[in-house]
Amino acid sequence: LSFSLSQSVFSCADVGTQQVILTVTDGSGNSSSGIANVTIQDNIAPTSNCQDITIQLDANGSATITAAQIDNGSSDNCGTVFLSASQLNFGCADIGVNTVTLTVTDANGNVSTCTATVTVVDNIAPTAICQNATIQLDANGVATLTAAQIDGGSYDNCGPLSFSLSQSVFSCADVGTQ
């Protein structure tokens, strides 16, 4: 008896159920065929590769990444991979080091993950807005100026500000514009 198959080699394009014809031939040349359903599976997870990145917050105190930015060449034995990340949006609360998980899924539902470090930085200086102020000397000839008296609405993309003054205590020697 000799046996032959209509298909014996399979690839990623054949994932799923494939019909294969088995033909059996005897020594006299008589043959018979039968059909078998062969299930082809891809159970190999894709290879996930991550890379670390640094991102800058914008004037509104936010930044957005894509999963592709932390991907470093993830791949699969059957071609295309789909990427997703555990976090895409960052704000002032995220300044510093953040661990983000990249999930890599292939066309057949196999999954692998890796982690990347997303370092969030805020390099935008605050905007100082000053206003003029008039202060009165007290009975001892002393006046104290606070930052709130000359702050005209200073702001920063990431929240609270701290203030310092070049001079905050004035005396009779300082009468006039300073």
Coordinates of N, CA and C in Angstrom, one line a residue:
L1 N 0.8 -1.2 0.0 CA 0.0 0.0 0.0 C 0.9 1.2 0.0
S2 N 0.4 2.2 -0.7 CA 1.1 3.5 -0.7 C 0.0 4.6 -0.3
F3 N 0.5 5.6 0.4 CA -0.4 6.6 1.0 C 0.1 7.9 0.4
S4 N -0.9 8.8 0.1 CA -0.5 10.2 -0.3 C -1.6 11.1 0.3
L5 N -1.1 12.3 0.6 CA -2.0 13.4 1.2 C -2.1 14.5 0.2
S6 N -3.3 15.1 0.2 CA -3.4 16.3 -0.7 C -2.6 17.5 -0.1
Q7 N -2.4 17.5 1.1 CA -1.6 18.6 1.7 C -0.9 18.0 3.0
S8 N 0.4 18.2 3.1 CA 1.2 17.7 4.2 C 2.0 18.8 5.0
V9 N 2.1 19.9 4.4 CA 2.8 21.0 5.0 C 1.9 22.2 5.2
F10 N 1.9 22.7 6.4 CA 0.9 23.8 6.8 C 1.7 25.0 7.3
S11 N 1.1 26.2 7.1 CA 1.7 27.4 7.6 C 0.7 28.2 8.4
C12 N 1.1 29.4 8.8 CA 0.2 30.3 9.6 C -1.0 30.6 8.8
A13 N -0.9 30.6 7.5 CA -2.1 30.9 6.6 C -3.1 29.8 6.7
D14 N -2.8 28.7 7.2 CA -3.7 27.5 7.3 C -4.3 27.3 8.7
V15 N -4.1 28.3 9.6 CA -4.6 28.1 11.0 C -6.1 28.0 10.9
G16 N -6.7 27.0 11.6 CA -8.1 26.7 11.5 C -8.3 25.2 11.1
T17 N -9.4 24.9 10.6 CA -9.7 23.5 10.1 C -9.5 23.4 8.6
Q18 N -8.7 22.5 8.2 CA -8.3 22.2 6.8 C -8.8 20.8 6.5
Q19 N -9.3 20.6 5.3 CA -9.7 19.3 4.8 C -8.5 18.7 4.0
V20 N -8.1 17.5 4.4 CA -7.0 16.8 3.8 C -7.5 15.5 3.2
I21 N -7.2 15.3 2.0 CA -7.6 14.0 1.3 C -6.5 13.0 1.4
L22 N -6.8 11.8 2.0 CA -5.9 10.7 2.0 C -6.2 9.7 0.9
T23 N -5.3 9.4 0.1 CA -5.5 8.5 -1.0 C -4.6 7.3 -0.7
V24 N -5.2 6.1 -0.7 CA -4.5 4.8 -0.5 C -4.5 4.0 -1.8
T25 N -3.4 3.6 -2.2 CA -3.3 2.8 -3.5 C -2.6 1.5 -3.2
D26 N -3.2 0.4 -3.7 CA -2.6 -0.9 -3.5 C -1.7 -1.2 -4.7
G27 N -1.0 -2.4 -4.6 CA 0.0 -2.8 -5.6 C -0.6 -3.0 -7.0
S28 N -1.9 -3.2 -7.1 CA -2.6 -3.4 -8.4 C -3.0 -2.0 -9.0
G29 N -2.8 -0.9 -8.3 CA -3.2 0.4 -8.8 C -4.6 0.8 -8.4
N30 N -5.2 0.0 -7.6 CA -6.6 0.4 -7.1 C -6.4 1.4 -6.0
S31 N -7.3 2.4 -5.9 CA -7.1 3.4 -4.9 C -8.5 3.8 -4.3
S32 N -8.4 4.3 -3.1 CA -9.6 4.8 -2.4 C -9.1 6.1 -1.7
S33 N -10.1 7.0 -1.5 CA -9.7 8.2 -0.8 C -10.7 8.5 0.3
G34 N -10.2 9.2 1.3 CA -11.1 9.7 2.4 C -10.7 11.1 2.8
I35 N -11.6 11.8 3.4 CA -11.3 13.2 3.8 C -11.3 13.2 5.3
A36 N -10.2 13.9 5.8 CA -10.1 14.2 7.2 C -10.0 15.7 7.5
N37 N -10.6 16.1 8.6 CA -10.5 17.5 9.0 C -9.3 17.6 9.9
V38 N -8.3 18.4 9.6 CA -7.1 18.6 10.4 C -7.2 20.0 10.9
T39 N -7.0 20.1 12.2 CA -7.1 21.5 12.9 C -5.6 21.9 13.1
I40 N -5.3 23.1 12.5 CA -4.0 23.7 12.6 C -4.1 24.8 13.7
Q41 N -3.2 24.8 14.7 CA -3.2 25.7 15.7 C -1.9 26.5 15.8
D42 N -2.0 27.7 16.2 CA -0.8 28.5 16.6 C -0.9 28.8 18.1
N43 N -0.1 28.1 18.8 CA -0.1 28.2 20.3 C 1.1 28.9 20.8
I44 N 1.9 29.5 19.9 CA 3.1 30.2 20.3 C 2.9 31.6 20.5
A45 N 3.2 32.1 21.7 CA 3.0 33.5 22.1 C 4.0 34.4 21.3
P46 N 3.5 35.6 21.0 CA 4.5 36.5 20.4 C 5.6 36.9 21.3
T47 N 6.7 37.4 20.7 CA 7.8 37.9 21.5 C 7.6 39.4 21.8
S48 N 7.6 39.7 23.1 CA 7.4 41.1 23.4 C 8.7 41.7 23.8
N49 N 9.0 42.9 23.3 CA 10.2 43.7 23.6 C 9.8 45.1 23.9
C50 N 10.2 45.6 25.0 CA 9.9 46.9 25.5 C 11.2 47.8 25.5
Q51 N 10.9 49.1 25.4 CA 12.0 50.1 25.6 C 11.5 51.2 26.5
D52 N 12.4 51.8 27.3 CA 12.1 52.9 28.2 C 12.1 54.2 27.4
I53 N 11.2 55.1 27.8 CA 11.1 56.4 27.2 C 11.0 57.5 28.2
T54 N 11.3 58.7 27.9 CA 11.1 59.9 28.7 C 10.1 60.8 27.9
I55 N 9.1 61.3 28.6 CA 8.1 62.2 28.0 C 8.0 63.5 28.8
Q56 N 7.7 64.6 28.1 CA 7.6 65.9 28.6 C 6.1 66.3 28.8
L57 N 5.8 66.8 30.0 CA 4.4 67.3 30.1 C 4.3 68.6 29.3
D58 N 3.1 68.9 28.8 CA 2.8 70.1 28.1 C 2.4 71.2 29.0
A59 N 2.0 72.3 28.4 CA 1.6 73.5 29.1 C 0.4 73.3 30.0
N60 N -0.4 72.3 29.6 CA -1.6 71.9 30.4 C -1.3 70.8 31.5
G61 N 0.0 70.4 31.6 CA 0.3 69.4 32.6 C 0.0 68.0 32.2
S62 N -0.1 67.7 30.9 CA -0.4 66.4 30.4 C 0.5 65.9 29.3
A63 N 0.5 64.6 29.1 CA 1.3 64.0 28.0 C 0.6 62.7 27.7
T64 N 0.6 62.3 26.4 CA 0.0 61.1 25.9 C 1.1 60.3 25.1
I65 N 1.1 59.0 25.3 CA 2.0 58.1 24.5 C 1.1 57.1 23.8
T66 N 1.7 56.4 22.8 CA 1.1 55.3 22.2 C 1.8 54.0 22.6
A67 N 1.2 52.9 22.5 CA 1.8 51.6 22.8 C 3.1 51.4 21.9
A68 N 3.0 51.9 20.7 CA 4.2 51.8 19.8 C 5.4 52.5 20.3
Q69 N 5.3 53.5 21.1 CA 6.4 54.2 21.6 C 7.2 53.4 22.6
I70 N 6.6 52.5 23.3 CA 7.4 51.7 24.2 C 7.7 50.3 23.6
D71 N 7.2 50.0 22.4 CA 7.5 48.8 21.7 C 8.9 48.9 21.1
N72 N 9.7 47.8 21.2 CA 11.0 47.8 20.7 C 11.2 46.6 19.8
G73 N 10.2 46.4 18.8 CA 10.4 45.4 17.9 C 9.7 44.0 18.3
S74 N 8.6 44.1 19.0 CA 7.9 42.9 19.3 C 7.5 42.2 18.0
S75 N 7.4 40.8 18.0 CA 7.2 40.1 16.8 C 6.4 38.8 17.1
D76 N 6.0 38.1 16.0 CA 5.3 36.8 16.2 C 5.6 35.9 15.0
N77 N 5.6 34.6 15.3 CA 5.9 33.6 14.3 C 4.8 33.6 13.1
C78 N 3.7 34.2 13.4 CA 2.6 34.3 12.3 C 2.3 35.7 11.9
G79 N 3.3 36.6 12.0 CA 3.1 37.9 11.4 C 2.8 39.0 12.3
T80 N 1.7 39.7 12.0 CA 1.3 40.9 12.7 C 1.0 40.7 14.2
V81 N 1.4 41.7 15.0 CA 1.0 41.8 16.4 C 0.2 43.0 16.6
F82 N -0.6 43.0 17.7 CA -1.4 44.1 18.1 C -0.9 44.5 19.5
L83 N -0.7 45.8 19.7 CA -0.1 46.4 20.9 C -1.1 47.2 21.7
S84 N -1.0 47.0 23.0 CA -1.8 47.9 23.9 C -0.9 48.1 25.2
A85 N -1.2 49.2 25.8 CA -0.4 49.6 27.0 C -1.3 49.9 28.2
S86 N -0.8 49.6 29.4 CA -1.6 49.7 30.6 C -1.9 51.2 30.9
Q87 N -1.1 52.1 30.4 CA -1.3 53.5 30.7 C -0.8 54.3 29.5
L88 N -1.7 55.2 29.0 CA -1.3 56.0 27.8 C -1.3 57.5 28.2
N89 N -2.1 57.9 29.2 CA -2.2 59.3 29.6 C -1.5 59.6 30.9
F90 N -0.7 60.7 30.9 CA 0.1 61.1 32.1 C -0.2 62.5 32.5
G91 N -0.1 62.8 33.8 CA -0.3 64.2 34.2 C 0.7 64.5 35.3
C92 N 0.5 65.6 36.0 CA 1.5 66.1 37.0 C 1.7 65.1 38.1
A93 N 0.7 64.3 38.4 CA 0.8 63.3 39.5 C 1.7 62.2 39.1
D94 N 2.0 62.1 37.8 CA 2.9 61.0 37.3 C 4.3 61.4 37.1
I95 N 4.7 62.6 37.5 CA 6.1 63.1 37.4 C 7.0 62.1 38.0
G96 N 8.0 61.7 37.3 CA 9.0 60.7 37.8 C 8.9 59.4 37.0
V97 N 9.2 58.3 37.6 CA 9.3 57.0 37.0 C 7.9 56.2 37.1
N98 N 7.4 55.8 36.0 CA 6.2 55.0 35.9 C 6.4 53.7 35.2
T99 N 5.9 52.6 35.7 CA 6.0 51.3 35.0 C 4.8 51.0 34.2
V100 N 5.0 50.8 32.9 CA 3.8 50.6 32.0 C 4.0 49.2 31.4
T101 N 2.9 48.5 31.4 CA 2.9 47.1 30.8 C 2.5 47.2 29.4
L102 N 3.3 46.6 28.5 CA 2.9 46.5 27.0 C 2.4 45.1 26.8
T103 N 1.2 45.0 26.3 CA 0.6 43.7 26.0 C 0.7 43.5 24.5
V104 N 1.3 42.4 24.1 CA 1.4 42.0 22.6 C 0.5 40.8 22.3
T105 N -0.4 41.0 21.4 CA -1.3 39.9 21.0 C -1.2 39.6 19.6
D106 N -1.1 38.3 19.2 CA -1.0 37.9 17.8 C -2.4 37.7 17.3
A107 N -2.5 37.4 16.0 CA -3.8 37.3 15.3 C -4.6 36.1 15.8
N108 N -3.9 35.1 16.5 CA -4.6 33.9 17.0 C -4.9 34.0 18.5
G109 N -4.7 35.2 19.1 CA -5.1 35.3 20.5 C -4.0 35.0 21.5
N110 N -2.8 34.7 21.0 CA -1.7 34.4 22.0 C -1.2 35.8 22.5
V111 N -0.8 35.8 23.7 CA -0.4 37.1 24.4 C 0.9 36.9 25.1
S112 N 1.7 38.0 25.1 CA 2.9 38.1 26.0 C 2.9 39.6 26.4
T113 N 3.7 39.8 27.5 CA 3.8 41.2 28.0 C 5.2 41.5 28.4
C114 N 5.5 42.7 28.5 CA 6.8 43.2 29.0 C 6.5 44.6 29.7
T115 N 7.5 45.1 30.4 CA 7.3 46.4 31.1 C 8.3 47.4 30.6
A116 N 7.9 48.6 30.5 CA 8.8 49.7 30.2 C 8.7 50.8 31.2
T117 N 9.8 51.5 31.4 CA 9.8 52.6 32.3 C 9.5 53.9 31.5
V118 N 8.4 54.6 31.9 CA 8.0 55.8 31.2 C 8.4 56.9 32.3
T119 N 9.4 57.7 32.0 CA 9.8 58.8 32.9 C 9.1 60.1 32.4
V120 N 8.3 60.6 33.3 CA 7.6 61.9 33.0 C 8.3 63.0 33.7
V121 N 8.6 64.1 32.8 CA 9.3 65.2 33.3 C 8.5 66.5 33.0
D122 N 8.7 67.5 33.9 CA 8.1 68.8 33.7 C 9.2 69.8 33.6
N123 N 9.5 70.3 32.4 CA 10.6 71.2 32.1 C 10.0 72.6 31.8
I124 N 8.8 72.8 32.0 CA 8.2 74.1 31.7 C 8.2 75.0 33.0
A125 N 8.9 76.1 32.9 CA 9.0 77.0 34.1 C 7.7 77.7 34.4
P126 N 7.5 78.0 35.6 CA 6.2 78.7 36.0 C 6.3 80.1 35.4
T127 N 5.1 80.7 35.2 CA 5.0 82.1 34.7 C 4.8 83.0 35.9
A128 N 5.7 83.9 36.2 CA 5.6 84.9 37.3 C 4.9 86.1 36.7
I129 N 3.8 86.5 37.4 CA 3.1 87.7 37.0 C 3.1 88.6 38.3
C130 N 3.7 89.8 38.2 CA 3.8 90.7 39.3 C 2.9 91.9 39.2
Q131 N 2.6 92.4 40.3 CA 1.8 93.7 40.3 C 2.4 94.6 41.4
N132 N 2.3 95.9 41.1 CA 2.8 96.9 42.1 C 2.0 96.9 43.3
A133 N 2.6 97.3 44.4 CA 2.0 97.3 45.7 C 2.5 98.5 46.5
T134 N 1.6 99.1 47.4 CA 2.0 100.1 48.3 C 1.9 99.6 49.7
I135 N 2.9 99.7 50.5 CA 2.8 99.3 51.9 C 3.1 100.5 52.8
Q136 N 2.6 100.5 54.0 CA 2.8 101.6 54.9 C 3.7 101.1 56.1
L137 N 4.6 102.0 56.4 CA 5.5 101.8 57.6 C 4.6 101.9 58.8
D138 N 5.0 101.0 59.8 CA 4.2 101.0 61.1 C 4.8 102.1 62.0
A139 N 4.4 102.1 63.3 CA 4.8 103.0 64.3 C 6.3 102.9 64.6
N140 N 6.9 101.7 64.3 CA 8.3 101.5 64.5 C 9.1 101.8 63.3
G141 N 8.5 102.2 62.2 CA 9.2 102.6 60.9 C 9.5 101.3 60.1
V142 N 8.7 100.3 60.3 CA 9.0 99.0 59.6 C 7.7 98.5 58.8
A143 N 7.9 98.0 57.7 CA 6.8 97.4 56.9 C 7.3 96.1 56.4
T144 N 6.3 95.1 56.3 CA 6.7 93.8 55.8 C 5.8 93.6 54.6
L145 N 6.4 93.0 53.5 CA 5.8 92.7 52.2 C 5.7 91.2 52.1
T146 N 4.5 90.8 51.7 CA 4.3 89.3 51.4 C 4.2 89.1 49.9
A147 N 4.5 87.9 49.5 CA 4.5 87.5 48.1 C 3.1 87.7 47.6
A148 N 2.1 87.4 48.4 CA 0.7 87.6 47.9 C 0.3 89.0 47.5
Q149 N 1.0 90.0 48.1 CA 0.7 91.4 47.8 C 1.2 91.8 46.4
I150 N 2.3 91.1 45.9 CA 2.8 91.5 44.6 C 2.5 90.4 43.5
D151 N 2.0 89.3 43.9 CA 1.6 88.3 42.9 C 0.4 88.7 42.2
G152 N 0.5 88.7 40.9 CA -0.6 89.1 40.0 C -1.2 88.0 39.3
G153 N -1.1 86.8 39.8 CA -1.7 85.6 39.2 C -0.7 84.7 38.6
S154 N 0.4 84.5 39.2 CA 1.5 83.6 38.7 C 0.9 82.2 38.6
Y155 N 1.4 81.4 37.7 CA 0.8 80.0 37.5 C 1.9 79.1 37.0
D156 N 1.6 77.8 37.1 CA 2.4 76.7 36.6 C 1.5 75.6 36.0
N157 N 2.0 74.9 35.1 CA 1.3 73.8 34.5 C 1.1 72.6 35.5
C158 N 1.8 72.6 36.6 CA 1.7 71.5 37.5 C 1.5 71.9 38.9
G159 N 0.7 72.9 39.1 CA 0.2 73.1 40.5 C 0.8 74.1 41.3
P160 N 0.8 73.9 42.6 CA 1.2 74.9 43.6 C 2.6 75.5 43.4
L161 N 2.7 76.8 43.7 CA 3.9 77.5 43.5 C 4.5 77.8 44.9
S162 N 5.8 78.0 45.0 CA 6.4 78.6 46.2 C 7.0 79.9 45.7
F163 N 6.9 80.9 46.6 CA 7.4 82.2 46.3 C 8.5 82.6 47.2
S164 N 9.4 83.5 46.6 CA 10.4 84.1 47.4 C 10.6 85.5 47.0
L165 N 10.9 86.4 47.9 CA 11.0 87.8 47.5 C 12.5 88.3 47.7
S166 N 13.0 89.2 46.9 CA 14.3 89.6 47.0 C 14.4 90.5 48.3
Q167 N 13.3 91.1 48.7 CA 13.3 91.9 49.9 C 11.9 91.9 50.5
S168 N 11.7 91.6 51.8 CA 10.4 91.6 52.3 C 10.2 92.5 53.5
V169 N 11.3 93.0 54.1 CA 11.2 94.0 55.2 C 11.8 95.3 54.8
F170 N 11.0 96.4 55.0 CA 11.4 97.7 54.6 C 11.4 98.6 55.8
S171 N 12.2 99.7 55.8 CA 12.3 100.6 56.9 C 12.3 102.1 56.3
C172 N 12.4 103.0 57.2 CA 12.4 104.4 56.8 C 13.4 104.7 55.7
A173 N 14.5 104.0 55.6 CA 15.5 104.2 54.6 C 15.0 103.8 53.2
D174 N 13.9 103.0 53.2 CA 13.4 102.5 51.9 C 12.2 103.3 51.4
V175 N 11.9 104.4 52.0 CA 10.7 105.2 51.5 C 10.9 105.5 50.1
G176 N 9.9 105.3 49.3 CA 9.9 105.5 47.8 C 9.7 104.3 47.1
T177 N 10.0 104.3 45.8 CA 9.8 103.1 45.0 C 11.0 102.2 45.1
Q178 N 10.7 100.9 45.3 CA 11.7 99.8 45.4 C 11.5 98.8 44.4

